[in-house]
Amino acid sequence: MVSVSVGIVHADESAFLQPLAGSWSGKGTVKVRINAPTINVTCNVKSDTTAGSLALDGRCTSLVVFSRVISADLTATGDSYTGSYVGAGTGTARLGGKREGDAINLGINWARNVNGDRRAQMTIEKIGASGMRLTTIDTDPKTGKSVVTSRIDLRRN
């Protein structure tokens, strides 16, 4: 009699996540609300990774007008990611989604209503060997169109 044991094997995300570790800086744009003017920001972010997690902690500023802490903590199970995000000024939001190629595409569930509801999207994308782009997109409640509410391009320090 032969016994065969089969277990579920989850892909190790370390090859994708490890290059995201380190100190990053860059520039981008932020809209505090969909109908608000775009603010140019400068950001500094520190990223820590393991084979199955990504933690981003940083701050974005614009002169004296705007300063906001941003952070995301994600855990990977295969190519699926769950976690939390702080950065919209509404408290801790929940994140969930999947990695597709060089991008982690996440749904955001805000702690409170933002732009008329509690939902938006976030993408954390590797750009080449030393770049990372953080993008959030929300839906304009008046038009139903997608609006980029933040786009931050970072380079490794």
mmCIF file of C-alpha atoms in Angstrom:
data_model
loop_
_atom_site.group_PDB
_atom_site.id
_atom_site.type_symbol
_atom_site.label_atom_id
_atom_site.label_comp_id
_atom_site.label_asym_id
_atom_site.label_seq_id
_atom_site.Cartn_x
_atom_site.Cartn_y
_atom_site.Cartn_z
ATOM 1 C CA MET A 1 0.000 0.000 0.000
ATOM 2 C CA VAL A 2 1.356 3.400 -0.984
ATOM 3 C CA SER A 3 0.330 6.557 0.827
ATOM 4 C CA VAL A 4 0.583 9.903 -0.935
ATOM 5 C CA SER A 5 0.230 13.184 0.912
ATOM 6 C CA VAL A 6 -0.579 16.260 -1.107
ATOM 7 C CA GLY A 7 -0.415 19.701 0.471
ATOM 8 C CA ILE A 8 -1.337 23.083 -0.847
ATOM 9 C CA VAL A 9 1.766 24.992 -1.837
ATOM 10 C CA HIS A 10 1.618 28.780 -1.876
ATOM 11 C CA ALA A 11 4.039 30.626 -4.063
ATOM 12 C CA ASP A 12 6.768 32.443 -2.188
ATOM 13 C CA GLU A 13 6.468 36.153 -2.964
ATOM 14 C CA SER A 14 10.018 36.952 -1.799
ATOM 15 C CA ALA A 15 11.358 37.325 -5.367
ATOM 16 C CA PHE A 16 8.738 40.030 -5.992
ATOM 17 C CA LEU A 17 8.778 41.682 -2.559
ATOM 18 C CA GLN A 18 12.514 41.713 -1.686
ATOM 19 C CA PRO A 19 13.441 44.361 -4.313
ATOM 20 C CA LEU A 20 10.840 46.680 -2.745
ATOM 21 C CA ALA A 21 12.739 46.785 0.582
ATOM 22 C CA GLY A 22 14.715 49.888 1.471
ATOM 23 C CA SER A 23 14.491 53.660 1.595
ATOM 24 C CA TRP A 24 12.662 55.512 -1.167
ATOM 25 C CA SER A 25 12.038 59.141 -2.071
ATOM 26 C CA GLY A 26 10.181 60.889 -4.832
ATOM 27 C CA LYS A 27 7.471 63.213 -5.973
ATOM 28 C CA GLY A 28 3.869 62.986 -6.955
ATOM 29 C CA THR A 29 0.414 64.475 -6.760
ATOM 30 C CA VAL A 30 -2.398 64.182 -4.231
ATOM 31 C CA LYS A 31 -6.034 65.276 -4.277
ATOM 32 C CA VAL A 32 -7.417 65.483 -0.745
ATOM 33 C CA ARG A 33 -10.927 65.096 -2.248
ATOM 34 C CA ILE A 34 -12.003 64.430 -5.849
ATOM 35 C CA ASN A 35 -13.184 68.020 -6.355
ATOM 36 C CA ALA A 36 -10.125 69.576 -4.625
ATOM 37 C CA PRO A 37 -7.120 70.974 -6.504
ATOM 38 C CA THR A 38 -4.129 68.714 -7.116
ATOM 39 C CA ILE A 39 -1.252 69.215 -4.658
ATOM 40 C CA ASN A 40 2.354 68.483 -5.650
ATOM 41 C CA VAL A 41 4.083 66.482 -2.909
ATOM 42 C CA THR A 42 7.523 65.170 -1.990
ATOM 43 C CA CYS A 43 7.575 61.807 -0.217
ATOM 44 C CA ASN A 44 10.020 59.681 1.764
ATOM 45 C CA VAL A 45 9.121 56.040 2.394
ATOM 46 C CA LYS A 46 10.830 53.166 4.202
ATOM 47 C CA SER A 47 9.864 49.668 3.108
ATOM 48 C CA ASP A 48 10.440 46.396 4.960
ATOM 49 C CA THR A 49 9.713 43.016 3.389
ATOM 50 C CA THR A 50 9.741 39.328 4.227
ATOM 51 C CA ALA A 51 8.967 36.372 1.956
ATOM 52 C CA GLY A 52 5.268 37.023 2.565
ATOM 53 C CA SER A 53 4.831 40.620 3.711
ATOM 54 C CA LEU A 54 5.361 44.253 2.780
ATOM 55 C CA ALA A 55 5.331 47.195 5.183
ATOM 56 C CA LEU A 56 5.541 50.779 3.893
ATOM 57 C CA ASP A 57 5.966 53.742 6.260
ATOM 58 C CA GLY A 58 6.502 57.293 5.143
ATOM 59 C CA ARG A 59 5.427 60.898 4.888
ATOM 60 C CA CYS A 60 4.391 63.145 2.017
ATOM 61 C CA THR A 61 4.630 66.932 2.283
ATOM 62 C CA SER A 62 3.944 70.001 0.179
ATOM 63 C CA LEU A 63 5.494 73.181 1.505
ATOM 64 C CA VAL A 64 3.486 74.035 4.627
ATOM 65 C CA VAL A 65 0.075 73.298 3.114
ATOM 66 C CA PHE A 66 0.056 69.490 3.270
ATOM 67 C CA SER A 67 1.760 66.855 5.380
ATOM 68 C CA ARG A 68 0.479 63.339 5.768
ATOM 69 C CA VAL A 69 1.798 60.065 7.133
ATOM 70 C CA ILE A 70 1.290 57.131 4.782
ATOM 71 C CA SER A 71 1.631 53.482 5.691
ATOM 72 C CA ALA A 72 0.567 50.101 4.384
ATOM 73 C CA ASP A 73 0.995 46.665 5.914
ATOM 74 C CA LEU A 74 0.332 43.742 3.579
ATOM 75 C CA THR A 75 0.506 39.990 3.990
ATOM 76 C CA ALA A 76 0.731 37.683 0.974
ATOM 77 C CA THR A 77 -0.817 34.264 0.597
ATOM 78 C CA GLY A 78 0.335 33.182 -2.822
ATOM 79 C CA ASP A 79 -0.429 36.134 -5.091
ATOM 80 C CA SER A 80 -3.308 37.343 -2.873
ATOM 81 C CA TYR A 81 -2.683 40.255 -0.500
ATOM 82 C CA THR A 82 -4.590 41.546 2.522
ATOM 83 C CA GLY A 83 -3.754 44.254 5.002
ATOM 84 C CA SER A 84 -4.268 47.828 6.102
ATOM 85 C CA TYR A 85 -3.560 51.356 4.883
ATOM 86 C CA VAL A 86 -3.334 54.746 6.579
ATOM 87 C CA GLY A 87 -3.057 57.867 4.451
ATOM 88 C CA ALA A 88 -6.429 59.362 3.593
ATOM 89 C CA GLY A 89 -7.002 60.991 6.959
ATOM 90 C CA THR A 90 -10.030 58.790 7.678
ATOM 91 C CA GLY A 91 -8.429 56.182 9.919
ATOM 92 C CA THR A 92 -7.166 52.722 9.037
ATOM 93 C CA ALA A 93 -8.545 51.273 5.800
ATOM 94 C CA ARG A 94 -8.642 47.590 4.841
ATOM 95 C CA LEU A 95 -6.839 46.385 1.716
ATOM 96 C CA GLY A 96 -7.332 43.246 -0.341
ATOM 97 C CA GLY A 97 -6.341 42.121 -3.811
ATOM 98 C CA LYS A 98 -3.872 40.245 -6.008
ATOM 99 C CA ARG A 99 -0.514 40.701 -7.639
ATOM 100 C CA GLU A 100 -0.556 40.764 -11.408
ATOM 101 C CA GLY A 101 2.910 40.954 -12.961
ATOM 102 C CA ASP A 102 4.812 43.850 -11.380
ATOM 103 C CA ALA A 103 1.775 45.359 -9.625
ATOM 104 C CA ILE A 104 -0.248 44.602 -6.512
ATOM 105 C CA ASN A 105 -3.817 45.713 -7.310
ATOM 106 C CA LEU A 106 -5.810 46.334 -4.160
ATOM 107 C CA GLY A 107 -9.336 47.296 -3.268
ATOM 108 C CA ILE A 108 -9.564 49.842 -0.442
ATOM 109 C CA ASN A 109 -12.346 49.783 2.133
ATOM 110 C CA TRP A 110 -12.076 53.145 3.961
ATOM 111 C CA ALA A 111 -12.890 53.466 7.664
ATOM 112 C CA ARG A 112 -15.325 56.313 6.809
ATOM 113 C CA ASN A 113 -16.904 57.705 3.662
ATOM 114 C CA VAL A 114 -14.417 59.297 1.254
ATOM 115 C CA ASN A 115 -15.802 60.989 -1.864
ATOM 116 C CA GLY A 116 -19.278 59.604 -1.238
ATOM 117 C CA ASP A 117 -18.498 55.985 -0.377
ATOM 118 C CA ARG A 118 -15.996 53.701 1.327
ATOM 119 C CA ARG A 119 -14.374 52.133 -1.730
ATOM 120 C CA ALA A 120 -11.361 52.975 -3.904
ATOM 121 C CA GLN A 121 -8.422 51.202 -5.557
ATOM 122 C CA MET A 122 -4.703 51.233 -4.877
ATOM 123 C CA THR A 123 -1.816 49.929 -6.960
ATOM 124 C CA ILE A 124 1.715 49.344 -5.682
ATOM 125 C CA GLU A 125 3.866 48.850 -8.761
ATOM 126 C CA LYS A 126 7.529 48.033 -9.345
ATOM 127 C CA ILE A 127 8.982 50.313 -12.022
ATOM 128 C CA GLY A 128 12.226 48.884 -13.376
ATOM 129 C CA ALA A 129 15.019 47.871 -11.008
ATOM 130 C CA SER A 130 14.891 50.908 -8.711
ATOM 131 C CA GLY A 131 11.437 52.476 -8.953
ATOM 132 C CA MET A 132 8.074 52.103 -7.265
ATOM 133 C CA ARG A 133 4.749 53.831 -8.020
ATOM 134 C CA LEU A 134 1.905 54.192 -5.527
ATOM 135 C CA THR A 135 -1.451 55.104 -7.094
ATOM 136 C CA THR A 136 -4.941 55.502 -5.632
ATOM 137 C CA ILE A 137 -8.046 55.852 -7.776
ATOM 138 C CA ASP A 138 -11.537 56.764 -6.593
ATOM 139 C CA THR A 139 -14.872 57.190 -8.360
ATOM 140 C CA ASP A 140 -16.407 60.652 -8.748
ATOM 141 C CA PRO A 141 -19.908 60.277 -7.252
ATOM 142 C CA LYS A 142 -21.316 62.916 -9.639
ATOM 143 C CA THR A 143 -19.987 61.518 -12.915
ATOM 144 C CA GLY A 144 -19.157 57.878 -12.087
ATOM 145 C CA LYS A 145 -15.729 58.381 -13.686
ATOM 146 C CA SER A 146 -12.467 57.135 -12.177
ATOM 147 C CA VAL A 147 -10.211 59.875 -10.794
ATOM 148 C CA VAL A 148 -6.549 59.441 -9.813
ATOM 149 C CA THR A 149 -6.451 60.838 -6.266
ATOM 150 C CA SER A 150 -2.751 60.187 -5.716
ATOM 151 C CA ARG A 151 0.199 59.128 -7.805
ATOM 152 C CA ILE A 152 3.621 59.009 -6.215
ATOM 153 C CA ASP A 153 6.738 57.951 -8.130
ATOM 154 C CA LEU A 154 9.549 56.804 -5.857
ATOM 155 C CA ARG A 155 13.195 55.929 -6.515
ATOM 156 C CA ARG A 156 15.440 53.883 -4.256
ATOM 157 C CA ASN A 157 17.803 56.023 -2.162
#
